[in-house]
Structure formats: structure tokens, C-alpha cells
Amino acid sequence: MVIVMSKCCVITGKKALRGNLVSHANNKTNCFFLPNVRKIRLTSRILGRTVTFMVSARGLRTLDKYGGLDAYLQKRTKRRLHEELHPLKRALMKKIESAAIVS
């Protein structure tokens, strides 16, 4: 069996887990438990563009808690972000710094 690596949430880091289904007779069958991820389009208001990522249901709740994608990217350190979000955070911070200089 092959683990589907694209089934990974960029917000929470949830990914496929490998385990066993155990019957009443204690027979063990290999199984993969996949996270509830969906391809979601997220809008960055500061950058003025839409990006598409694989996000789990828990990840959507996390984004709501932080107040959206822009606030989430500003509050999280680069070390704690998924590698797909690094270019987006870099562009966001550059845009914020350029707006602060103009003001």
C-alpha cells in the first residue's frame, strides 16, 4: 500500500495514518486512516488574491479562530508553518512593510 501524501492539511499538518482494522476474531488487516481534507480556495485580503490549499475541517476552524488567512500567517512563526505557506507569508509581510513605509 502507498500513502497518499497529497492528503495533508497545510494548516494543522494532519496526514494519513497507518493502522490495523481488528476483527472480533482478532484478525488484523492493514488500513490507512485519511484526514478530512478538502481543496479549499482561501482569499488573502491584503495580497488581493485567492490561493488554493488542502485544508482539513479542523484547519478551517483554526483559520476562523485566528480571524482569517492573513491574521493566521501574521501570528504564526515561519518555523511553525507548513512549507507551502512560506512564500505566501513572505509576500504578505513584504506587502505589509511597504504599506507601513508609505503611511
mmCIF file of N, CA, C and O in Angstrom:
data_model
loop_
_atom_site.group_PDB
_atom_site.id
_atom_site.type_symbol
_atom_site.label_atom_id
_atom_site.label_comp_id
_atom_site.label_asym_id
_atom_site.label_seq_id
_atom_site.Cartn_x
_atom_site.Cartn_y
_atom_site.Cartn_z
ATOM 1 N N MET A 1 0.833 -1.190 0.000
ATOM 2 C CA MET A 1 0.000 0.000 0.000
ATOM 3 C C MET A 1 0.871 1.243 0.000
ATOM 4 O O MET A 1 1.938 1.249 0.570
ATOM 5 N N VAL A 2 0.343 2.302 -0.606
ATOM 6 C CA VAL A 2 1.071 3.560 -0.719
ATOM 7 C C VAL A 2 0.280 4.645 -0.011
ATOM 8 O O VAL A 2 -0.932 4.763 -0.195
ATOM 9 N N ILE A 3 0.956 5.418 0.812
ATOM 10 C CA ILE A 3 0.308 6.543 1.492
ATOM 11 C C ILE A 3 0.165 7.685 0.508
ATOM 12 O O ILE A 3 1.096 8.022 -0.215
ATOM 13 N N VAL A 4 -1.019 8.280 0.483
ATOM 14 C CA VAL A 4 -1.276 9.415 -0.387
ATOM 15 C C VAL A 4 -0.777 10.666 0.322
ATOM 16 O O VAL A 4 -1.380 11.137 1.278
ATOM 17 N N MET A 5 0.363 11.208 -0.121
ATOM 18 C CA MET A 5 0.963 12.345 0.567
ATOM 19 C C MET A 5 0.220 13.649 0.316
ATOM 20 O O MET A 5 0.350 14.588 1.070
ATOM 21 N N SER A 6 -0.576 13.721 -0.772
ATOM 22 C CA SER A 6 -1.304 14.950 -1.022
ATOM 23 C C SER A 6 -2.450 15.121 -0.033
ATOM 24 O O SER A 6 -3.020 16.189 0.077
ATOM 25 N N LYS A 7 -2.797 14.072 0.705
ATOM 26 C CA LYS A 7 -3.841 14.153 1.720
ATOM 27 C C LYS A 7 -3.238 14.690 3.010
ATOM 28 O O LYS A 7 -3.172 14.001 4.023
ATOM 29 N N CYS A 8 -2.775 15.939 2.979
ATOM 30 C CA CYS A 8 -2.140 16.559 4.132
ATOM 31 C C CYS A 8 -2.670 17.979 4.271
ATOM 32 O O CYS A 8 -2.733 18.722 3.294
ATOM 33 N N CYS A 9 -3.055 18.358 5.476
ATOM 34 C CA CYS A 9 -3.573 19.698 5.741
ATOM 35 C C CYS A 9 -2.403 20.668 5.949
ATOM 36 O O CYS A 9 -1.497 20.386 6.732
ATOM 37 N N VAL A 10 -2.437 21.806 5.245
ATOM 38 C CA VAL A 10 -1.351 22.777 5.368
ATOM 39 C C VAL A 10 -1.480 23.619 6.635
ATOM 40 O O VAL A 10 -0.519 24.254 7.056
ATOM 41 N N ILE A 11 -2.632 23.628 7.274
ATOM 42 C CA ILE A 11 -2.832 24.422 8.477
ATOM 43 C C ILE A 11 -2.467 23.620 9.726
ATOM 44 O O ILE A 11 -1.667 24.057 10.548
ATOM 45 N N THR A 12 -3.020 22.435 9.866
ATOM 46 C CA THR A 12 -2.812 21.637 11.073
ATOM 47 C C THR A 12 -1.702 20.609 10.930
ATOM 48 O O THR A 12 -1.204 20.099 11.925
ATOM 49 N N GLY A 13 -1.349 20.243 9.711
ATOM 50 C CA GLY A 13 -0.326 19.232 9.490
ATOM 51 C C GLY A 13 -0.852 17.810 9.579
ATOM 52 O O GLY A 13 -0.076 16.857 9.574
ATOM 53 N N LYS A 14 -2.166 17.648 9.666
ATOM 54 C CA LYS A 14 -2.735 16.304 9.725
ATOM 55 C C LYS A 14 -2.449 15.584 8.418
ATOM 56 O O LYS A 14 -2.552 16.155 7.340
ATOM 57 N N LYS A 15 -2.109 14.288 8.534
ATOM 58 C CA LYS A 15 -1.837 13.488 7.348
ATOM 59 C C LYS A 15 -2.329 12.071 7.578
ATOM 60 O O LYS A 15 -2.839 11.745 8.649
ATOM 61 N N ALA A 16 -2.200 11.231 6.565
ATOM 62 C CA ALA A 16 -2.689 9.865 6.645
ATOM 63 C C ALA A 16 -1.947 9.081 7.715
ATOM 64 O O ALA A 16 -0.736 9.206 7.872
ATOM 65 N N LEU A 17 -2.692 8.266 8.462
ATOM 66 C CA LEU A 17 -2.127 7.405 9.484
ATOM 67 C C LEU A 17 -2.298 5.952 9.059
ATOM 68 O O LEU A 17 -3.276 5.604 8.419
ATOM 69 N N ARG A 18 -1.357 5.119 9.431
ATOM 70 C CA ARG A 18 -1.422 3.704 9.106
ATOM 71 C C ARG A 18 -1.756 2.938 10.372
ATOM 72 O O ARG A 18 -1.232 3.224 11.449
ATOM 73 N N GLY A 19 -2.654 1.954 10.237
ATOM 74 C CA GLY A 19 -3.033 1.164 11.395
ATOM 75 C C GLY A 19 -3.642 -0.148 10.962
ATOM 76 O O GLY A 19 -3.477 -0.589 9.828
ATOM 77 N N ASN A 20 -4.335 -0.766 11.874
ATOM 78 C CA ASN A 20 -4.966 -2.055 11.607
ATOM 79 C C ASN A 20 -6.453 -1.989 11.917
ATOM 80 O O ASN A 20 -6.872 -1.342 12.878
ATOM 81 N N LEU A 21 -7.240 -2.695 11.100
ATOM 82 C CA LEU A 21 -8.620 -2.982 11.436
ATOM 83 C C LEU A 21 -8.595 -4.328 12.143
ATOM 84 O O LEU A 21 -8.054 -5.304 11.622
ATOM 85 N N VAL A 22 -9.145 -4.401 13.336
ATOM 86 C CA VAL A 22 -9.102 -5.629 14.126
ATOM 87 C C VAL A 22 -10.504 -6.196 14.232
ATOM 88 O O VAL A 22 -11.429 -5.541 14.719
ATOM 89 N N SER A 23 -10.680 -7.429 13.776
ATOM 90 C CA SER A 23 -11.979 -8.080 13.813
ATOM 91 C C SER A 23 -12.246 -8.666 15.197
ATOM 92 O O SER A 23 -11.371 -8.676 16.080
ATOM 93 N N HIS A 24 -13.452 -9.189 15.359
ATOM 94 C CA HIS A 24 -13.822 -9.825 16.625
ATOM 95 C C HIS A 24 -12.934 -11.043 16.901
ATOM 96 O O HIS A 24 -12.634 -11.350 18.057
ATOM 97 N N ALA A 25 -12.481 -11.712 15.823
ATOM 98 C CA ALA A 25 -11.606 -12.878 15.961
ATOM 99 C C ALA A 25 -10.135 -12.475 16.090
ATOM 100 O O ALA A 25 -9.247 -13.314 16.026
ATOM 101 N N ASN A 26 -9.886 -11.181 16.242
ATOM 102 C CA ASN A 26 -8.545 -10.621 16.402
ATOM 103 C C ASN A 26 -7.689 -10.762 15.143
ATOM 104 O O ASN A 26 -6.471 -10.811 15.218
ATOM 105 N N ASN A 27 -8.349 -10.824 13.973
ATOM 106 C CA ASN A 27 -7.618 -10.782 12.703
ATOM 107 C C ASN A 27 -7.286 -9.335 12.414
ATOM 108 O O ASN A 27 -8.143 -8.452 12.524
ATOM 109 N N LYS A 28 -6.047 -9.080 12.006
ATOM 110 C CA LYS A 28 -5.610 -7.712 11.759
ATOM 111 C C LYS A 28 -5.429 -7.493 10.264
ATOM 112 O O LYS A 28 -4.751 -8.260 9.596
ATOM 113 N N THR A 29 -6.027 -6.416 9.757
ATOM 114 C CA THR A 29 -5.938 -6.056 8.352
ATOM 115 C C THR A 29 -5.351 -4.654 8.262
ATOM 116 O O THR A 29 -5.830 -3.736 8.932
ATOM 117 N N ASN A 30 -4.321 -4.482 7.433
ATOM 118 C CA ASN A 30 -3.702 -3.166 7.279
ATOM 119 C C ASN A 30 -4.708 -2.176 6.712
ATOM 120 O O ASN A 30 -5.525 -2.520 5.856
ATOM 121 N N CYS A 31 -4.614 -0.944 7.184
ATOM 122 C CA CYS A 31 -5.570 0.068 6.762
ATOM 123 C C CYS A 31 -4.923 1.446 6.882
ATOM 124 O O CYS A 31 -4.035 1.664 7.705
ATOM 125 N N PHE A 32 -5.364 2.386 6.040
ATOM 126 C CA PHE A 32 -4.952 3.780 6.147
ATOM 127 C C PHE A 32 -6.139 4.606 6.598
ATOM 128 O O PHE A 32 -7.252 4.435 6.107
ATOM 129 N N PHE A 33 -5.909 5.483 7.551
ATOM 130 C CA PHE A 33 -6.936 6.388 8.037
ATOM 131 C C PHE A 33 -6.608 7.777 7.496
ATOM 132 O O PHE A 33 -5.605 8.385 7.875
ATOM 133 N N LEU A 34 -7.443 8.265 6.587
ATOM 134 C CA LEU A 34 -7.186 9.534 5.908
ATOM 135 C C LEU A 34 -7.871 10.686 6.641
ATOM 136 O O LEU A 34 -8.984 10.527 7.148
ATOM 137 N N PRO A 35 -7.234 11.853 6.704
ATOM 138 C CA PRO A 35 -7.860 13.010 7.348
ATOM 139 C C PRO A 35 -8.949 13.597 6.453
ATOM 140 O O PRO A 35 -8.991 13.344 5.244
ATOM 141 N N ASN A 36 -9.814 14.373 7.054
ATOM 142 C CA ASN A 36 -10.912 15.012 6.329
ATOM 143 C C ASN A 36 -10.392 16.295 5.676
ATOM 144 O O ASN A 36 -10.598 17.394 6.180
ATOM 145 N N VAL A 37 -9.672 16.156 4.552
ATOM 146 C CA VAL A 37 -9.126 17.325 3.873
ATOM 147 C C VAL A 37 -9.867 17.568 2.574
ATOM 148 O O VAL A 37 -10.314 16.636 1.900
ATOM 149 N N ARG A 38 -10.004 18.833 2.241
ATOM 150 C CA ARG A 38 -10.657 19.260 1.015
ATOM 151 C C ARG A 38 -9.802 20.335 0.368
ATOM 152 O O ARG A 38 -9.083 21.068 1.038
ATOM 153 N N LYS A 39 -9.903 20.445 -0.932
ATOM 154 C CA LYS A 39 -9.211 21.516 -1.648
ATOM 155 C C LYS A 39 -10.055 22.773 -1.494
ATOM 156 O O LYS A 39 -11.192 22.836 -1.956
ATOM 157 N N ILE A 40 -9.507 23.760 -0.805
ATOM 158 C CA ILE A 40 -10.237 24.977 -0.448
ATOM 159 C C ILE A 40 -9.530 26.190 -1.049
ATOM 160 O O ILE A 40 -8.306 26.282 -1.021
ATOM 161 N N ARG A 41 -10.320 27.114 -1.579
ATOM 162 C CA ARG A 41 -9.767 28.391 -2.048
ATOM 163 C C ARG A 41 -9.881 29.404 -0.910
ATOM 164 O O ARG A 41 -10.973 29.682 -0.421
ATOM 165 N N LEU A 42 -8.752 29.942 -0.508
ATOM 166 C CA LEU A 42 -8.698 30.930 0.576
ATOM 167 C C LEU A 42 -8.308 32.277 -0.014
ATOM 168 O O LEU A 42 -7.430 32.353 -0.874
ATOM 169 N N THR A 43 -8.946 33.331 0.459
ATOM 170 C CA THR A 43 -8.697 34.667 -0.059
ATOM 171 C C THR A 43 -7.846 35.462 0.913
ATOM 172 O O THR A 43 -8.150 35.537 2.107
ATOM 173 N N SER A 44 -6.774 36.038 0.393
ATOM 174 C CA SER A 44 -5.938 36.935 1.173
ATOM 175 C C SER A 44 -6.353 38.361 0.825
ATOM 176 O O SER A 44 -6.170 38.805 -0.313
ATOM 177 N N ARG A 45 -6.926 39.063 1.796
ATOM 178 C CA ARG A 45 -7.410 40.421 1.524
ATOM 179 C C ARG A 45 -6.260 41.399 1.346
ATOM 180 O O ARG A 45 -6.344 42.321 0.550
ATOM 181 N N ILE A 46 -5.188 41.209 2.069
ATOM 182 C CA ILE A 46 -4.050 42.128 1.972
ATOM 183 C C ILE A 46 -3.359 41.979 0.616
ATOM 184 O O ILE A 46 -3.032 42.960 -0.034
ATOM 185 N N LEU A 47 -3.146 40.720 0.197
ATOM 186 C CA LEU A 47 -2.499 40.487 -1.097
ATOM 187 C C LEU A 47 -3.464 40.672 -2.259
ATOM 188 O O LEU A 47 -3.034 40.905 -3.386
ATOM 189 N N GLY A 48 -4.753 40.554 -1.995
ATOM 190 C CA GLY A 48 -5.745 40.727 -3.043
ATOM 191 C C GLY A 48 -5.772 39.572 -4.032
ATOM 192 O O GLY A 48 -6.024 39.780 -5.220
ATOM 193 N N ARG A 49 -5.543 38.353 -3.566
ATOM 194 C CA ARG A 49 -5.587 37.206 -4.459
ATOM 195 C C ARG A 49 -6.114 35.984 -3.713
ATOM 196 O O ARG A 49 -6.196 35.956 -2.488
ATOM 197 N N THR A 50 -6.468 34.983 -4.501
ATOM 198 C CA THR A 50 -7.002 33.741 -3.963
ATOM 199 C C THR A 50 -5.975 32.634 -4.146
ATOM 200 O O THR A 50 -5.354 32.526 -5.199
ATOM 201 N N VAL A 51 -5.796 31.816 -3.117
ATOM 202 C CA VAL A 51 -4.872 30.685 -3.177
ATOM 203 C C VAL A 51 -5.650 29.417 -2.854
ATOM 204 O O VAL A 51 -6.646 29.445 -2.136
ATOM 205 N N THR A 52 -5.191 28.296 -3.393
ATOM 206 C CA THR A 52 -5.851 27.015 -3.188
ATOM 207 C C THR A 52 -4.934 26.092 -2.408
ATOM 208 O O THR A 52 -3.775 25.899 -2.788
ATOM 209 N N PHE A 53 -5.463 25.522 -1.322
ATOM 210 C CA PHE A 53 -4.706 24.607 -0.476
ATOM 211 C C PHE A 53 -5.600 23.459 -0.042
ATOM 212 O O PHE A 53 -6.826 23.557 -0.061
ATOM 213 N N MET A 54 -4.956 22.373 0.403
ATOM 214 C CA MET A 54 -5.667 21.259 1.019
ATOM 215 C C MET A 54 -5.789 21.578 2.506
ATOM 216 O O MET A 54 -4.778 21.714 3.205
ATOM 217 N N VAL A 55 -7.023 21.717 2.993
ATOM 218 C CA VAL A 55 -7.262 22.117 4.386
ATOM 219 C C VAL A 55 -8.261 21.148 5.004
ATOM 220 O O VAL A 55 -9.257 20.784 4.382
ATOM 221 N N SER A 56 -8.000 20.742 6.239
ATOM 222 C CA SER A 56 -8.914 19.860 6.964
ATOM 223 C C SER A 56 -10.028 20.684 7.607
ATOM 224 O O SER A 56 -9.957 21.913 7.678
ATOM 225 N N ALA A 57 -11.031 19.986 8.099
ATOM 226 C CA ALA A 57 -12.137 20.654 8.787
ATOM 227 C C ALA A 57 -11.616 21.375 10.030
ATOM 228 O O ALA A 57 -12.023 22.494 10.337
ATOM 229 N N ARG A 58 -10.696 20.752 10.760
ATOM 230 C CA ARG A 58 -10.092 21.386 11.930
ATOM 231 C C ARG A 58 -9.283 22.616 11.518
ATOM 232 O O ARG A 58 -9.237 23.615 12.227
ATOM 233 N N GLY A 59 -8.630 22.543 10.356
ATOM 234 C CA GLY A 59 -7.857 23.676 9.861
ATOM 235 C C GLY A 59 -8.743 24.878 9.557
ATOM 236 O O GLY A 59 -8.351 26.025 9.804
ATOM 237 N N LEU A 60 -9.936 24.634 9.037
ATOM 238 C CA LEU A 60 -10.876 25.729 8.777
ATOM 239 C C LEU A 60 -11.306 26.386 10.084
ATOM 240 O O LEU A 60 -11.426 27.613 10.168
ATOM 241 N N ARG A 61 -11.513 25.571 11.108
ATOM 242 C CA ARG A 61 -11.873 26.128 12.416
ATOM 243 C C ARG A 61 -10.719 26.944 12.994
ATOM 244 O O ARG A 61 -10.927 27.984 13.625
ATOM 245 N N THR A 62 -9.502 26.495 12.755
ATOM 246 C CA THR A 62 -8.324 27.232 13.230
ATOM 247 C C THR A 62 -8.232 28.582 12.534
ATOM 248 O O THR A 62 -7.948 29.607 13.173
ATOM 249 N N LEU A 63 -8.484 28.614 11.218
ATOM 250 C CA LEU A 63 -8.455 29.889 10.486
ATOM 251 C C LEU A 63 -9.534 30.833 10.993
ATOM 252 O O LEU A 63 -9.303 32.045 11.109
ATOM 253 N N ASP A 64 -10.726 30.300 11.302
ATOM 254 C CA ASP A 64 -11.785 31.141 11.864
ATOM 255 C C ASP A 64 -11.371 31.713 13.217
ATOM 256 O O ASP A 64 -11.646 32.866 13.530
ATOM 257 N N LYS A 65 -10.706 30.907 14.023
ATOM 258 C CA LYS A 65 -10.261 31.355 15.344
ATOM 259 C C LYS A 65 -9.273 32.515 15.236
ATOM 260 O O LYS A 65 -9.353 33.484 15.992
ATOM 261 N N TYR A 66 -8.345 32.415 14.284
ATOM 262 C CA TYR A 66 -7.340 33.468 14.113
ATOM 263 C C TYR A 66 -7.909 34.700 13.405
ATOM 264 O O TYR A 66 -7.308 35.759 13.447
ATOM 265 N N GLY A 67 -9.023 34.553 12.700
ATOM 266 C CA GLY A 67 -9.619 35.693 12.018
ATOM 267 C C GLY A 67 -9.309 35.743 10.541
ATOM 268 O O GLY A 67 -9.337 36.811 9.940
ATOM 269 N N GLY A 68 -8.995 34.617 9.947
ATOM 270 C CA GLY A 68 -8.744 34.567 8.506
ATOM 271 C C GLY A 68 -7.310 34.187 8.184
ATOM 272 O O GLY A 68 -6.456 34.041 9.066
ATOM 273 N N LEU A 69 -7.060 34.017 6.901
ATOM 274 C CA LEU A 69 -5.747 33.571 6.436
ATOM 275 C C LEU A 69 -4.656 34.594 6.736
ATOM 276 O O LEU A 69 -3.569 34.236 7.191
ATOM 277 N N ASP A 70 -4.936 35.869 6.508
ATOM 278 C CA ASP A 70 -3.913 36.902 6.724
ATOM 279 C C ASP A 70 -3.485 36.977 8.188
ATOM 280 O O ASP A 70 -2.290 37.030 8.495
ATOM 281 N N ALA A 71 -4.452 36.961 9.095
ATOM 282 C CA ALA A 71 -4.137 37.026 10.525
ATOM 283 C C ALA A 71 -3.387 35.773 10.965
ATOM 284 O O ALA A 71 -2.462 35.853 11.777
ATOM 285 N N TYR A 72 -3.766 34.622 10.429
ATOM 286 C CA TYR A 72 -3.083 33.369 10.773
ATOM 287 C C TYR A 72 -1.620 33.427 10.351
ATOM 288 O O TYR A 72 -0.728 33.080 11.125
ATOM 289 N N LEU A 73 -1.361 33.901 9.142
ATOM 290 C CA LEU A 73 0.013 33.964 8.642
ATOM 291 C C LEU A 73 0.851 34.976 9.423
ATOM 292 O O LEU A 73 2.046 34.772 9.632
ATOM 293 N N GLN A 74 0.244 36.065 9.868
ATOM 294 C CA GLN A 74 0.982 37.073 10.624
ATOM 295 C C GLN A 74 1.362 36.572 12.018
ATOM 296 O O GLN A 74 2.449 36.865 12.501
ATOM 297 N N LYS A 75 0.480 35.806 12.644
ATOM 298 C CA LYS A 75 0.713 35.390 14.025
ATOM 299 C C LYS A 75 1.603 34.163 14.147
ATOM 300 O O LYS A 75 2.275 33.991 15.167
ATOM 301 N N ARG A 76 1.628 33.305 13.149
ATOM 302 C CA ARG A 76 2.428 32.080 13.230
ATOM 303 C C ARG A 76 3.862 32.357 12.789
ATOM 304 O O ARG A 76 4.107 33.104 11.850
ATOM 305 N N THR A 77 4.822 31.736 13.472
ATOM 306 C CA THR A 77 6.217 31.884 13.079
ATOM 307 C C THR A 77 6.487 31.022 11.857
ATOM 308 O O THR A 77 5.776 30.042 11.597
ATOM 309 N N LYS A 78 7.512 31.380 11.117
ATOM 310 C CA LYS A 78 7.843 30.642 9.901
ATOM 311 C C LYS A 78 8.163 29.185 10.212
ATOM 312 O O LYS A 78 7.857 28.284 9.445
ATOM 313 N N ARG A 79 8.764 28.958 11.356
ATOM 314 C CA ARG A 79 9.143 27.605 11.743
ATOM 315 C C ARG A 79 7.931 26.702 11.970
ATOM 316 O O ARG A 79 7.988 25.511 11.758
ATOM 317 N N ARG A 80 6.811 27.296 12.403
ATOM 318 C CA ARG A 80 5.613 26.516 12.700
ATOM 319 C C ARG A 80 4.650 26.440 11.534
ATOM 320 O O ARG A 80 3.570 25.867 11.665
ATOM 321 N N LEU A 81 5.001 27.011 10.377
ATOM 322 C CA LEU A 81 4.141 26.972 9.198
ATOM 323 C C LEU A 81 4.524 25.818 8.283
ATOM 324 O O LEU A 81 5.685 25.413 8.228
ATOM 325 N N HIS A 82 3.552 25.321 7.548
ATOM 326 C CA HIS A 82 3.804 24.317 6.515
ATOM 327 C C HIS A 82 4.626 24.977 5.415
ATOM 328 O O HIS A 82 4.482 26.171 5.136
ATOM 329 N N GLU A 83 5.487 24.206 4.766
ATOM 330 C CA GLU A 83 6.411 24.783 3.777
ATOM 331 C C GLU A 83 5.684 25.399 2.583
ATOM 332 O O GLU A 83 6.224 26.296 1.931
ATOM 333 N N GLU A 84 4.452 24.971 2.290
ATOM 334 C CA GLU A 84 3.694 25.568 1.185
ATOM 335 C C GLU A 84 3.253 26.996 1.510
ATOM 336 O O GLU A 84 2.958 27.770 0.601
ATOM 337 N N LEU A 85 3.202 27.337 2.790
ATOM 338 C CA LEU A 85 2.749 28.673 3.199
ATOM 339 C C LEU A 85 3.884 29.678 3.322
ATOM 340 O O LEU A 85 3.629 30.871 3.479
ATOM 341 N N HIS A 86 5.135 29.236 3.256
ATOM 342 C CA HIS A 86 6.274 30.157 3.403
ATOM 343 C C HIS A 86 6.294 31.266 2.352
ATOM 344 O O HIS A 86 6.447 32.438 2.713
ATOM 345 N N PRO A 87 6.139 30.966 1.049
ATOM 346 C CA PRO A 87 6.145 32.063 0.061
ATOM 347 C C PRO A 87 4.991 33.036 0.269
ATOM 348 O O PRO A 87 5.137 34.253 0.071
ATOM 349 N N LEU A 88 3.837 32.520 0.692
ATOM 350 C CA LEU A 88 2.679 33.379 0.912
ATOM 351 C C LEU A 88 2.919 34.320 2.089
ATOM 352 O O LEU A 88 2.602 35.507 2.022
ATOM 353 N N LYS A 89 3.517 33.811 3.170
ATOM 354 C CA LYS A 89 3.828 34.663 4.330
ATOM 355 C C LYS A 89 4.865 35.712 3.961
ATOM 356 O O LYS A 89 4.758 36.865 4.365
ATOM 357 N N ARG A 90 5.867 35.314 3.167
ATOM 358 C CA ARG A 90 6.900 36.258 2.757
ATOM 359 C C ARG A 90 6.299 37.402 1.944
ATOM 360 O O ARG A 90 6.590 38.583 2.180
ATOM 361 N N ALA A 91 5.405 37.080 1.000
ATOM 362 C CA ALA A 91 4.751 38.105 0.188
ATOM 363 C C ALA A 91 3.848 38.989 1.044
ATOM 364 O O ALA A 91 3.797 40.214 0.852
ATOM 365 N N LEU A 92 3.170 38.389 2.003
ATOM 366 C CA LEU A 92 2.276 39.138 2.882
ATOM 367 C C LEU A 92 3.046 40.127 3.744
ATOM 368 O O LEU A 92 2.672 41.301 3.854
ATOM 369 N N MET A 93 4.145 39.675 4.340
ATOM 370 C CA MET A 93 4.931 40.563 5.192
ATOM 371 C C MET A 93 5.586 41.689 4.379
ATOM 372 O O MET A 93 5.684 42.815 4.853
ATOM 373 N N LYS A 94 6.004 41.372 3.162
ATOM 374 C CA LYS A 94 6.585 42.409 2.296
ATOM 375 C C LYS A 94 5.539 43.470 1.963
ATOM 376 O O LYS A 94 5.824 44.674 1.970
ATOM 377 N N LYS A 95 4.315 43.043 1.696
ATOM 378 C CA LYS A 95 3.228 43.972 1.373
ATOM 379 C C LYS A 95 2.892 44.845 2.583
ATOM 380 O O LYS A 95 2.668 46.056 2.454
ATOM 381 N N ILE A 96 2.861 44.251 3.783
ATOM 382 C CA ILE A 96 2.556 44.999 4.994
ATOM 383 C C ILE A 96 3.659 46.023 5.291
ATOM 384 O O ILE A 96 3.372 47.167 5.651
ATOM 385 N N GLU A 97 4.924 45.619 5.123
ATOM 386 C CA GLU A 97 6.025 46.541 5.376
ATOM 387 C C GLU A 97 6.025 47.708 4.391
ATOM 388 O O GLU A 97 6.276 48.847 4.765
ATOM 389 N N SER A 98 5.701 47.424 3.121
ATOM 390 C CA SER A 98 5.675 48.504 2.124
ATOM 391 C C SER A 98 4.511 49.453 2.398
ATOM 392 O O SER A 98 4.635 50.661 2.193
ATOM 393 N N ALA A 99 3.398 48.957 2.904
ATOM 394 C CA ALA A 99 2.271 49.813 3.245
ATOM 395 C C ALA A 99 2.586 50.649 4.491
ATOM 396 O O ALA A 99 2.164 51.804 4.584
ATOM 397 N N ALA A 100 3.372 50.096 5.412
ATOM 398 C CA ALA A 100 3.743 50.845 6.615
ATOM 399 C C ALA A 100 4.711 51.980 6.284
ATOM 400 O O ALA A 100 4.668 53.041 6.904
ATOM 401 N N ILE A 101 5.590 51.752 5.322
ATOM 402 C CA ILE A 101 6.556 52.788 4.921
ATOM 403 C C ILE A 101 5.848 53.949 4.248
ATOM 404 O O ILE A 101 6.179 55.111 4.488
ATOM 405 N N VAL A 102 4.848 53.650 3.421
ATOM 406 C CA VAL A 102 4.105 54.694 2.703
ATOM 407 C C VAL A 102 3.278 55.537 3.668
ATOM 408 O O VAL A 102 3.141 56.725 3.512
ATOM 409 N N SER A 103 2.724 54.914 4.699
ATOM 410 C CA SER A 103 1.833 55.633 5.643
ATOM 411 C C SER A 103 2.549 56.659 6.459
ATOM 412 O O SER A 103 3.549 56.783 6.862
#
